[in-house]
Short mmCIF file of C-alpha atoms and ligand atoms in Angstrom, two decimals:
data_model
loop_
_atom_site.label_atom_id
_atom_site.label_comp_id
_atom_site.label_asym_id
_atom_site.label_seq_id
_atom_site.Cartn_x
_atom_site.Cartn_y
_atom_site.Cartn_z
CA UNK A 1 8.95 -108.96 -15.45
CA UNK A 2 10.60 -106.20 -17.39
CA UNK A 3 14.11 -106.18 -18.61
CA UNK A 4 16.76 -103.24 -19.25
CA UNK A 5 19.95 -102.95 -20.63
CA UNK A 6 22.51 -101.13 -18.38
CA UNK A 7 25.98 -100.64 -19.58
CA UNK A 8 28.99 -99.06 -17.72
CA UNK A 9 30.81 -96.56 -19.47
CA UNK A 10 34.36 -96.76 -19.89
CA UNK A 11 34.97 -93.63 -17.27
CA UNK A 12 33.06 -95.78 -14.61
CA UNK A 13 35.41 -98.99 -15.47
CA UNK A 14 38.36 -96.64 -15.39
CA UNK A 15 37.48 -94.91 -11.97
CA UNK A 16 36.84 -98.32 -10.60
CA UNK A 17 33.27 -97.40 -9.56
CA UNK A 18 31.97 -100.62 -10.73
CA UNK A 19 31.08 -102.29 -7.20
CA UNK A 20 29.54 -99.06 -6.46
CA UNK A 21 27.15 -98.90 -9.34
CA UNK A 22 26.14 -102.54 -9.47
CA UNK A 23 25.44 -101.96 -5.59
CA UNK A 24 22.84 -99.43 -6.27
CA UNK A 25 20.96 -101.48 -8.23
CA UNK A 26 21.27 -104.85 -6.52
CA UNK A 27 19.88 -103.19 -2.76
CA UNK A 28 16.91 -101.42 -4.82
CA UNK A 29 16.28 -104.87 -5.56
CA UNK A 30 16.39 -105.77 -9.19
CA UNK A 31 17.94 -108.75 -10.38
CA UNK A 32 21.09 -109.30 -11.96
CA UNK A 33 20.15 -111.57 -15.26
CA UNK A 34 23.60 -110.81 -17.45
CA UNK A 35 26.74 -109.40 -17.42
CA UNK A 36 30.05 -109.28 -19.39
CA UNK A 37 32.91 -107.05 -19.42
CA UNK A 38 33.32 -105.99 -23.43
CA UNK A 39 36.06 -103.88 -25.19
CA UNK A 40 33.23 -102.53 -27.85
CA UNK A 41 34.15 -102.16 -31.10
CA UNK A 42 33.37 -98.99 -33.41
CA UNK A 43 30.83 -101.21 -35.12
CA UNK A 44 28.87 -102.01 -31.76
CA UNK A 45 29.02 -98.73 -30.60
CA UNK A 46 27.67 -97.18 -33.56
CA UNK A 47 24.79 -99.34 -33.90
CA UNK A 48 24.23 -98.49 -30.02
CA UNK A 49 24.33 -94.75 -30.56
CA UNK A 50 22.59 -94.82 -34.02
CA UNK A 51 20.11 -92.34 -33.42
CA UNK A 52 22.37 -89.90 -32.22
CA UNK A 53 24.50 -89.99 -35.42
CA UNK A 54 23.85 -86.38 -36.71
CA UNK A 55 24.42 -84.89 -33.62
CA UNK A 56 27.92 -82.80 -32.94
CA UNK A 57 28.74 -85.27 -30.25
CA UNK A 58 28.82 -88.23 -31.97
CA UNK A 59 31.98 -89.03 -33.33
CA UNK A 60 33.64 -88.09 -29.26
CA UNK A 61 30.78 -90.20 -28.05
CA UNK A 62 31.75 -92.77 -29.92
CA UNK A 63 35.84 -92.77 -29.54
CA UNK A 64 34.78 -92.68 -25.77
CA UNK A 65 32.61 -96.06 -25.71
CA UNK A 66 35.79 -97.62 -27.70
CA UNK A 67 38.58 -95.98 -25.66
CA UNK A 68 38.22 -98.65 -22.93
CA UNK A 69 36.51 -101.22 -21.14
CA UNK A 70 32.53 -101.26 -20.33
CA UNK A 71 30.39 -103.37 -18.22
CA UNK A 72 27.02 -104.71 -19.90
CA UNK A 73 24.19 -105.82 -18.00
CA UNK A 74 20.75 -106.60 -18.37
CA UNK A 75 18.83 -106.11 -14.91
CA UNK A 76 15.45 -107.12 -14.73
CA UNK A 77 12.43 -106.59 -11.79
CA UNK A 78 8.95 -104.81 -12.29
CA UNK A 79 8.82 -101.28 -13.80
CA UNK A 80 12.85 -101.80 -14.25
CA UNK A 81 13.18 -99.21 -17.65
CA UNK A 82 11.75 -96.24 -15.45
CA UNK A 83 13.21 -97.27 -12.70
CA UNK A 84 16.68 -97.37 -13.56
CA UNK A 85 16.40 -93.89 -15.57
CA UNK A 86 15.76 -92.74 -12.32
CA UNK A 87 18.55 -94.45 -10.59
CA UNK A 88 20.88 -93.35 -12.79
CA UNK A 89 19.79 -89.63 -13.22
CA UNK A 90 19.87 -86.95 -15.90
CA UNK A 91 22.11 -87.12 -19.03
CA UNK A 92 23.73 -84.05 -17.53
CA UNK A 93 25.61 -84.80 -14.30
CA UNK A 94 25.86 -81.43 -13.81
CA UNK A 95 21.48 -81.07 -12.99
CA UNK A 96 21.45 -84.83 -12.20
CA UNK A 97 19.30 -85.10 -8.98
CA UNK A 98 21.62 -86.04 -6.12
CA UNK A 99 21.00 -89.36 -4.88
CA UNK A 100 21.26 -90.65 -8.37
CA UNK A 101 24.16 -92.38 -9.93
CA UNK A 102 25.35 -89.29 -12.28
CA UNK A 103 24.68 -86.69 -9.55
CA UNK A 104 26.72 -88.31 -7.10
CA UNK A 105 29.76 -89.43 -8.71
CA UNK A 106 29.95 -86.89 -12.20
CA UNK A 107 30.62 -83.61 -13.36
CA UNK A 108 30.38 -83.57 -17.41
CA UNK A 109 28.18 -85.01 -19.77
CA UNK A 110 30.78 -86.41 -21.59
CA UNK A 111 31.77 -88.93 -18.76
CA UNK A 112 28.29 -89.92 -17.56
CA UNK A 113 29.12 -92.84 -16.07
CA UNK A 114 26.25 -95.38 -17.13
CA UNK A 115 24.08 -96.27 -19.90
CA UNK A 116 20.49 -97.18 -19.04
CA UNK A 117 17.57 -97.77 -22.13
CA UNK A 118 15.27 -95.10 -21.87
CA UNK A 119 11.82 -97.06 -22.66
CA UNK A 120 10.95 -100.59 -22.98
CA UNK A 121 10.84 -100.99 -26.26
CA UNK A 122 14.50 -99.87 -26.41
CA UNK A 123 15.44 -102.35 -23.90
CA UNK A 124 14.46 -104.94 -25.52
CA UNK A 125 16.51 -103.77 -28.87
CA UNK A 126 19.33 -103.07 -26.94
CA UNK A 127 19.68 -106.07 -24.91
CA UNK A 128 19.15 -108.01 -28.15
CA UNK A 129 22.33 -105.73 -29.65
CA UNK A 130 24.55 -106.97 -26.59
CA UNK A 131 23.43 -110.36 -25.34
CA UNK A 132 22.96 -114.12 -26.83
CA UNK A 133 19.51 -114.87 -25.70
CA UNK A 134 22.18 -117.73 -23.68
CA UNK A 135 23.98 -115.19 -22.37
CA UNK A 136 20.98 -114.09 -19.68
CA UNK A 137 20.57 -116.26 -16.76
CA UNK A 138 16.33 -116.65 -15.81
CA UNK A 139 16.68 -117.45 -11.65
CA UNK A 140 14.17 -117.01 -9.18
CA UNK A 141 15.71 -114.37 -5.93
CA UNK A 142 14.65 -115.95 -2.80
CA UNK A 143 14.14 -112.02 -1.70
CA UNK A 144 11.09 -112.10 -4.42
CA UNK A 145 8.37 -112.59 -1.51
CA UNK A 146 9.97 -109.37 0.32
CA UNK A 147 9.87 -107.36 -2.68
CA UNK A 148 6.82 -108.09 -4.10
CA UNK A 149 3.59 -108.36 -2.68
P1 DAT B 1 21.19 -90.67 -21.97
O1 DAT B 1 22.51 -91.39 -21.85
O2 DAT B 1 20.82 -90.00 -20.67
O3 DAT B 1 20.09 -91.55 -22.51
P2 DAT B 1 21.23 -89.37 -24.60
O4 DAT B 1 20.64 -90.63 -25.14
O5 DAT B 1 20.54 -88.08 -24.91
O6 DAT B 1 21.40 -89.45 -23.00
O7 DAT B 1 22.73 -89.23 -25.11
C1 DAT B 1 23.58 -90.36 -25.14
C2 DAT B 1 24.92 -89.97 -24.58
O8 DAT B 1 25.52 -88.99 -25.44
C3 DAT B 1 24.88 -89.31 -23.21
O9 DAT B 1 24.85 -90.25 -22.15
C4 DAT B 1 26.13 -88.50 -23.20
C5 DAT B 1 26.27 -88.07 -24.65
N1 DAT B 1 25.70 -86.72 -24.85
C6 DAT B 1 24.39 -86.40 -24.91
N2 DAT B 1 24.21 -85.09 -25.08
C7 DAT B 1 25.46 -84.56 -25.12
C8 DAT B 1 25.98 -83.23 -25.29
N3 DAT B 1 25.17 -82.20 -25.44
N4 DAT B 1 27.33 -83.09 -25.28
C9 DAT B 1 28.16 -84.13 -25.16
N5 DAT B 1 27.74 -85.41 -24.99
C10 DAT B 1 26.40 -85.61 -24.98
MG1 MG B 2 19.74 -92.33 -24.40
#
């Protein structure tokens, strides 16, 4: 079983779209395996964002992850990276497919909503950047059988 890291942005905290998000991906049917509600610090946020350091964006990108609460998850069920990408749509709510997370509920790239790792080898740096290996819950869905063949 795959596992991604899916954070909340502060816009979707402040917009109190939280229920709404977490619905989306609870009735696709992935499984819930962490979650705590952080005020990150610059520190955090930079190391999240490090490969985007040189670009223009970075230093609002940045104040923005700090300026107020997030929601970090890890979510985990089969093909879970690619799936959430999809879920959550293009960086750009603006072309974001509708049906996705950022096509339905944004308008600017700047307050996107949702952070979801874009490959599974990112996952599993980023959940190791946010989570205590004791901080993620392994527990078996009873829905598993009706998932999965
Ligand atoms: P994604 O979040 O879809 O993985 P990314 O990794 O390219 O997108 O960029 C990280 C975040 O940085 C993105 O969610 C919003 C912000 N961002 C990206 N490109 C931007 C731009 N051209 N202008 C402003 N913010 C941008
Ligand atoms: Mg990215």
């Amino acid at each position: 079983m795959e596992r991604t890291f899916i954070m909340i942005k502060p816009d979707g905290v402040q917009r109190h779209l939280t229920g709404e998000i977490i619905h989306r991906f609870e009735s696709k049917g992935f499984t819930l395996v962490g979650l705590k509600m952080m005020q990150v610090s610059r520190e955090l946020a930079e190391k999240h964002y490090g490969v985007h350091k040189q670009r223009p964006f970075f230093n609002s990108l940045i104040e923005f992850i700090t300026s107020a609460p997030v929601i970090a998850m890890v979510w985990e069920g089969e093909s879970v990276v690619t799936a959430a990408r999809n879920i959550i749509g293009a960086t750009n709510p603006v072309t974001a497919a509708p049906g996705s997370i950022r096509g339905d509920l944004g308008v600017s790239i700047g307050r996107n909503l949702i952070h979801g790792s874009d490959a599974i080898e990112t996952a599993q740096t980023e959940v190791a950047l946010w989570f205590q290996e004791e901080e993620l819950i392994s527990w078996k869905p009873v829905r598993h059988s009706w998932l999965y063949e």
